[in-house]
XYZ file of C-alpha atoms in Angstrom:
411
model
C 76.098 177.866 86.453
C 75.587 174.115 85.845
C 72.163 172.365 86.078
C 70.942 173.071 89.522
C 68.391 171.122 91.038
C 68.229 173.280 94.389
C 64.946 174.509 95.521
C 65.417 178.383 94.809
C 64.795 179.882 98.204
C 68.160 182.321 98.129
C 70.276 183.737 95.144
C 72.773 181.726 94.669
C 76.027 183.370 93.511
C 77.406 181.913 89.739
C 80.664 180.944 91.136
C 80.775 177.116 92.381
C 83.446 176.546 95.163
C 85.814 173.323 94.279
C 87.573 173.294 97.744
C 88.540 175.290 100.968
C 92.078 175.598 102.214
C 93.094 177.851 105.512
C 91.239 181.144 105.246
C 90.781 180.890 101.045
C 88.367 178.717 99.461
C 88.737 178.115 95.633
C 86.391 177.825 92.952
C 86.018 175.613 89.595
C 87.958 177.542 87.620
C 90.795 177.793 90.066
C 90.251 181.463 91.520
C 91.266 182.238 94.986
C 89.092 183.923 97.552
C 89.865 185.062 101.079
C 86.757 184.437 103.391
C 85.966 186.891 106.117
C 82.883 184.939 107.008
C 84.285 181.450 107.742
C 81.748 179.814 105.520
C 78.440 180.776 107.351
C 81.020 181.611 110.207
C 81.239 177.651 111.400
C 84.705 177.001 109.999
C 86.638 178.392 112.732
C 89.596 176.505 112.284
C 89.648 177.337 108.583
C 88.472 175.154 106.248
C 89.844 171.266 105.385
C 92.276 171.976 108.776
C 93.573 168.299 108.385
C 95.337 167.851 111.572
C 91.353 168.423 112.528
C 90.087 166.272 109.753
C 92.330 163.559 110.153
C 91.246 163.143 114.212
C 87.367 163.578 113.254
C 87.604 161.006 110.479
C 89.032 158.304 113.079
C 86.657 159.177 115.422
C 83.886 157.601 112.388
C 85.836 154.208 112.503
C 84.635 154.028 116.187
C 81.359 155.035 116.969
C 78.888 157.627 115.205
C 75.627 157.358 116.802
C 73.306 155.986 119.423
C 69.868 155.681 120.688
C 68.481 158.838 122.026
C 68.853 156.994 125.909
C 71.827 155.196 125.103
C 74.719 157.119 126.038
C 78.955 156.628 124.784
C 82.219 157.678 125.878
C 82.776 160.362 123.841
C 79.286 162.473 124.948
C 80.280 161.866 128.576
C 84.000 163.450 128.335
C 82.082 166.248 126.106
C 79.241 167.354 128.568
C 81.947 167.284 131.220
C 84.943 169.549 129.174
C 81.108 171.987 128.437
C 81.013 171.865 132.077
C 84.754 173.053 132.670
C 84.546 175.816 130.353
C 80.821 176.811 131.051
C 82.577 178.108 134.418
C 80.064 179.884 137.100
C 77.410 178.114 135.046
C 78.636 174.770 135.889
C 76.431 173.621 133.183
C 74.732 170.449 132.063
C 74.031 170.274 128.490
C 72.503 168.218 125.357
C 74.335 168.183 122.207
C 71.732 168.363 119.172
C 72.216 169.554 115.705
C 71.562 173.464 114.445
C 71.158 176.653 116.416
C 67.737 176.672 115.222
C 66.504 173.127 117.335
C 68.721 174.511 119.829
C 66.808 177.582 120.975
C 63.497 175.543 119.940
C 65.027 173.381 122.858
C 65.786 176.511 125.165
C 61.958 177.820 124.476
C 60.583 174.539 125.203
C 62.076 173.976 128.577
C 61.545 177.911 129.355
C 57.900 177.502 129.120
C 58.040 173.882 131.050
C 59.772 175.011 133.735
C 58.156 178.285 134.592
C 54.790 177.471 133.405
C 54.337 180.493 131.055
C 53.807 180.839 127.774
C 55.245 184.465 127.173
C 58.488 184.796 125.529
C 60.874 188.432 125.531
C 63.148 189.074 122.593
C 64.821 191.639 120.762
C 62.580 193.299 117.752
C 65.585 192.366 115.544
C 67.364 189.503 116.919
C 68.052 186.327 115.017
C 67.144 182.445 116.445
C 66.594 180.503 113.520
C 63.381 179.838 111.157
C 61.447 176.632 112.600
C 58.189 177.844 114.073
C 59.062 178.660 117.685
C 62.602 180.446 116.568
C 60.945 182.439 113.581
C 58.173 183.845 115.837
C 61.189 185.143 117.614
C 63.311 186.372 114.829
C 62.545 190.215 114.024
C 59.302 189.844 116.422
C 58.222 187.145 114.515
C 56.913 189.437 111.510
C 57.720 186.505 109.020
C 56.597 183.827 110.378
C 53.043 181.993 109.502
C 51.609 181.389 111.928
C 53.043 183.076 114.448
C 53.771 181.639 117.939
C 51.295 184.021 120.462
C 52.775 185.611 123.338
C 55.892 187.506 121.857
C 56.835 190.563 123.807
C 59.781 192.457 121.666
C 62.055 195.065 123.136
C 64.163 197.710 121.444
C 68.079 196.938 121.410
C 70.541 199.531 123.253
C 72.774 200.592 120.505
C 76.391 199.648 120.599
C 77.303 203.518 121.199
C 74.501 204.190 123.421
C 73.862 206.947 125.828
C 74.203 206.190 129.671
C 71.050 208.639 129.632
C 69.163 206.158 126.637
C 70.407 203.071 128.327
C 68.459 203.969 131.317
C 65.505 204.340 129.576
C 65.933 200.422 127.928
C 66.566 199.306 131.562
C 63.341 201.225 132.640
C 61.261 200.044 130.041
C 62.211 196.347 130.069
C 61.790 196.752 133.600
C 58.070 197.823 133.364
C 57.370 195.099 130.839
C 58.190 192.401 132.797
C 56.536 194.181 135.896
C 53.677 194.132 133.997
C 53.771 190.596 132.167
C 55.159 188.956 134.557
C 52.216 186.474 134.859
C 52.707 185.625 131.538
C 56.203 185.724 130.448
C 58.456 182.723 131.203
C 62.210 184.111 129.741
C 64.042 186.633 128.445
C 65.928 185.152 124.928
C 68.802 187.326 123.622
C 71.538 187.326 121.730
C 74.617 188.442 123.325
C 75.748 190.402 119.973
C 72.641 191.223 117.601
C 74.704 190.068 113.834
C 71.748 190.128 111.356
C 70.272 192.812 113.323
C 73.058 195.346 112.362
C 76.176 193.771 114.465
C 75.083 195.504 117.603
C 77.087 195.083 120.980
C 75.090 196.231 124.091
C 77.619 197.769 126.793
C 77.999 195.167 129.729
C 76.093 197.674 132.184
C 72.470 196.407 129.689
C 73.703 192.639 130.696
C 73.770 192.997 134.313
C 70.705 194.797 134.782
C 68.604 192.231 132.614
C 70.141 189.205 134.811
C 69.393 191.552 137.923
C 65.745 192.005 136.508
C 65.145 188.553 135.316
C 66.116 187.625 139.371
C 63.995 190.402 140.786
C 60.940 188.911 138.243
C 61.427 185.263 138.329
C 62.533 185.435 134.317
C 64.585 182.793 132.605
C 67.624 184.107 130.829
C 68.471 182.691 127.979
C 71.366 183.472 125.460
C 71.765 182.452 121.812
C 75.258 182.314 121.568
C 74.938 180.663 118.482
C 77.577 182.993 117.076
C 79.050 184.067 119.650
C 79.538 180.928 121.509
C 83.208 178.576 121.416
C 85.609 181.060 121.331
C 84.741 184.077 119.050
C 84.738 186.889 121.497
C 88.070 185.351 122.855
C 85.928 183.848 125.660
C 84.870 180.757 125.827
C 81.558 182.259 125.699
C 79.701 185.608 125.419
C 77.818 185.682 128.582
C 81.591 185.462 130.390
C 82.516 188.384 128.384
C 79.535 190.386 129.773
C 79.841 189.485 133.304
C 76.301 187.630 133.567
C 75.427 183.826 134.234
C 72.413 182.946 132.186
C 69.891 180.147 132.867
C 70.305 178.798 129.306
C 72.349 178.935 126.592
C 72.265 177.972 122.960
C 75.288 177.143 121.369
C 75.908 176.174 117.439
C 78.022 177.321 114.434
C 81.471 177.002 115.147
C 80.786 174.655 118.290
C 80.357 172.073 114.880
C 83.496 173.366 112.836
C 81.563 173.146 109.625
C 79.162 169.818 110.665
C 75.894 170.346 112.063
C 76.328 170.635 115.570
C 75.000 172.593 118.425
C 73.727 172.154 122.122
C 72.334 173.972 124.853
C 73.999 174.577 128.257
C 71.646 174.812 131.647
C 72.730 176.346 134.842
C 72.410 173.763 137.402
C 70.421 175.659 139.178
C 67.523 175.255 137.137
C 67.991 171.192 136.799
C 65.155 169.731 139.321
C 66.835 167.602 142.269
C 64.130 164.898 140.666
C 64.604 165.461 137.211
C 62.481 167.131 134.147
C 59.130 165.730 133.536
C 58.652 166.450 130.090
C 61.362 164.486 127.697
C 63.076 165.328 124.807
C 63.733 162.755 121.962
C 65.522 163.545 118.393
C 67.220 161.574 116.548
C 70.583 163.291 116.654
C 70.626 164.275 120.161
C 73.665 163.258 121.837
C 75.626 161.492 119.236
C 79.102 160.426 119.850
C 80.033 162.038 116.397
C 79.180 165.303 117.994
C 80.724 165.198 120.818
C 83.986 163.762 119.309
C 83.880 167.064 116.832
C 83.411 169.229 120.328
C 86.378 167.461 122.014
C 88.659 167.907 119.021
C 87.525 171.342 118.962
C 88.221 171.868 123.229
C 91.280 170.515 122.864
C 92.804 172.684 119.434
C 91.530 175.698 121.218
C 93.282 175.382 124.641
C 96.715 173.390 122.860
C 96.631 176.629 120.560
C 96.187 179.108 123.335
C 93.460 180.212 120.303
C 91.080 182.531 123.295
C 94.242 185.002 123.568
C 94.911 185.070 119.851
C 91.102 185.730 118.801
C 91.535 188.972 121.446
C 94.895 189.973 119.702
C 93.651 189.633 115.970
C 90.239 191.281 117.079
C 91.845 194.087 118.342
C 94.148 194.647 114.814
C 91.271 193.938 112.860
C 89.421 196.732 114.362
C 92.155 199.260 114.416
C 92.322 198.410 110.523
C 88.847 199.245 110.367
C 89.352 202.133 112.569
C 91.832 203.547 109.641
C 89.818 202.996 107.165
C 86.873 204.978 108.316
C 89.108 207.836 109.080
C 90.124 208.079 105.543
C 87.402 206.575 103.947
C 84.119 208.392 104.656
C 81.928 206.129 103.022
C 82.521 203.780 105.723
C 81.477 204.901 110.060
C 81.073 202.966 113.041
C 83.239 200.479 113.590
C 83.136 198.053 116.255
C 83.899 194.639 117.097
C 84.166 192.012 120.124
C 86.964 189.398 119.403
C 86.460 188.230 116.029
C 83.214 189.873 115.539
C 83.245 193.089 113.673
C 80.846 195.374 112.033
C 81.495 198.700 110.114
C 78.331 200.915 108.659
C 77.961 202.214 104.864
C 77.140 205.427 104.719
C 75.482 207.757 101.581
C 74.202 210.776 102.577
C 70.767 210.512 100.805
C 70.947 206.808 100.237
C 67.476 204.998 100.873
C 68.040 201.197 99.309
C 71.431 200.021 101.201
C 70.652 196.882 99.408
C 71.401 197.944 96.049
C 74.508 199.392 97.295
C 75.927 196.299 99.395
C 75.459 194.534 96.250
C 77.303 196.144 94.254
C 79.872 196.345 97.012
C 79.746 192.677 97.729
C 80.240 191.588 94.090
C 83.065 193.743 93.244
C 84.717 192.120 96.734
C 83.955 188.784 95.213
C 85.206 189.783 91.941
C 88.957 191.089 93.632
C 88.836 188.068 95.779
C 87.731 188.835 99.092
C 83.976 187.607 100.223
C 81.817 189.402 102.285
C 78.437 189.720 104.254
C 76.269 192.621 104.800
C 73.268 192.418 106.884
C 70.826 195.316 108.276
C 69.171 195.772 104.659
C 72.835 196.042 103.615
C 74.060 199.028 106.114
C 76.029 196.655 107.709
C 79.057 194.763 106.959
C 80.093 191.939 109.305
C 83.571 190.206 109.355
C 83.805 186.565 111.084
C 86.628 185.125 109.986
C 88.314 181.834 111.428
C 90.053 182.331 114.269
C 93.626 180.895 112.658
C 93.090 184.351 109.702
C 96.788 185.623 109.538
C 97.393 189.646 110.088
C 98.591 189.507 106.548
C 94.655 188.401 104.969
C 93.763 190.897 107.069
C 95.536 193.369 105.720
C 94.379 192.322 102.464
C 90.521 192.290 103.156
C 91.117 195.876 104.167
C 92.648 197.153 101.408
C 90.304 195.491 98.934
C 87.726 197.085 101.039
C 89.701 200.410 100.281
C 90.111 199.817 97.197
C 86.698 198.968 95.895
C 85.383 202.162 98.296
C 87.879 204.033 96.151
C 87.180 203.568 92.692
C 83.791 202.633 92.501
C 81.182 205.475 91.662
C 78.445 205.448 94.224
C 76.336 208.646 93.276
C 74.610 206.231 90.791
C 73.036 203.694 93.390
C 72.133 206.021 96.207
């Protein structure tokens, strides 16, 4: 690796990228590699898309950024076209900069508006690591110091029994029966990624929105990965048949920039306005919202919702195949353009070790990967544009490497 000056706070992989093209992105030395996570799954579009590029970059030639209370053209087309899509929401929103000061936004007003401090989350969900979002990540277990008033709640498995589902409902329901003085909203993420790409059925969904009525609850979705088109809706809470309060949005809603906002239901904006402000110094730029335009407007040109559904759906019946011949690999599962698929050892205690391995041999044949749940878990967001044929090919190199490779040695 060349001399690297980066403060060392993740292992960095030798290979340094040169440039991105489509669905490949290419190092130094020329090698090709397909990526199934869409950089950190924000290059929807694929990377350097310059019919994309080409309409951001003259965007910069007219106007990048304002005041916090000055507003432009291109924020006020942007909150409206969030609006249109938002649908039953009929939201109003602020465009800000990662998923991180996004739900840090959501938490903020939460507390504001209901006047409680208390916050309900998933024990392994995912918001970010800036104080308020890290005290909500994995129940907060990393973070120093740790925000007070967490209440974390166990997360119905995607292949849950209508029997064990009940009991989730029941218990969330006695929680916030119990709390309810205290707690102010209910923050989720619609599809739990680093938690072990977990989809709750839609049945969990409605009851929480029913229960968060019943209790006078804010609900509040991250869709920070699921948001802007990756379940082939617009967003995740239209997939589940629930209107949320609040929802943070970031990741591909940028297309590789930093860029994210958070939607509110209107029914939560007071007739008079908030009394507590909000100023950063990226809030609202017209760079953002030009990059969220461009982004509306390739999405509904490209009728891009209906294709994410169709290549889901193949991508998952690859998957499908591959666990029925391949019993290494169980589980999988997906939502649009939002898969998972489980390692499995029989004795195997360190999955880390394991996805390792597995993940550099990938790398090595081409074909980068994530794993996440202590390396159970491998998750597959690629851009929406991936062709059936790079499917195809992640598949079998996934085969492949399954294959040939002698596991008894790392479990």
């Amino acid at each position: 690796m060349k001399e690297n000056y980066l403060i060392p706070i993740v292992h960095f992989d030798e290979r340094i990228m040169a440039k991105g093209e489509g669905s490949f992105v290419y190092d130094t030395k020329g090698n090709k590699y397909l990526d199934l996570n869409s950089g950190q799954f924000c290059t929807i579009f694929g990377h350097a898309n310059k019919e994309l590029t080409d309409q951001i970059c003259k965007t910069m030639n007219q106007l990048s950024h304002t005041a916090s209370n000055i507003l432009s053209e291109p924020v006020i087309e942007c909150v409206k076209n969030l609006n249109r899509i938002s649908g039953e929401m009929n939201a109003y929103s602020i465009l800000l900069s990662t998923g991180a000061e996004a739900v840090e936004f959501c938490i903020r007003y939460a507390k504001h508006i209901k006047g409680k401090n208390g916050i309900v989350c998933y024990d392994k969900g995912y918001h970010g690591l800036t104080l308020g979002a890290q005290s909500l990540t994995y129940s907060g277990q990393f973070a120093m110091p740790r925000v007070e008033e967490i209440y974390p709640i166990k997360i119905p498995d995607t292949f849950i029994t209508e029997e064990l589902l009940d009991c989730h409902i029941e218990e969330l329901d006695k929680l916030l029966k119990e709390q309810n003085s205290h707690i102010a909203a209910v923050l989720m993420e619609p599809i739990i990624s680093v938690g072990g790409m977990i989809i709750p059925p839609k049945k969990w969904y409605k009851k929480v929105r029913q229960l968060c009525d019943e209790y006078d609850v804010l609900l509040i979705f991250d869709e920070s990965q699921t948001g802007f088109g990756r379940l082939g809706k617009w967003f995740a809470y239209q997939h589940f048949d629930v209107v949320p309060d609040m929802v943070a949005i970031a990741k591909g809603l940028g297309q590789g920039y930093p860029v994210s906002g958070v939607l509110f239901n209107e029914k939560i904006i007071p007739r008079q306005g908030f009394s507590m402000t909000h100023y950063s110094s990226h809030q609202n730029d017209a760079f953002a919202a030009n990059i969220i335009n461009i982004g509306i407007e390739y999405i509904e040109r490209n009728n891009l919702l209906s294709k994410v559904i169709e290549l889901g759906e193949y991508f998952k019946s690859k998957l499908l195949l591959l666990q029925e011949k391949n019993k290494i690999v169980c589980k999988a599962r997906g939502c649009g353009l939002m898969l998972g698929l489980d390692l499995y050892f029989d004795g195997a205690k360190n999955y880390r070790e394991i996805y390792k391995h597995l993940s550099g041999k990938m790398t090595d044949k081409g074909v980068i990967i994530q794993g996440t749940n202590a390396g159970m878990t491998l998750r597959f967001l690629p851009d929406y544009l991936i062709s059936k044929q790079n499917i195809d090919l992640a598949i079998n190199t996934l085969d492949d490497v399954l294959k040939t490779e002698e596991w008894e040695k790392y479990i």
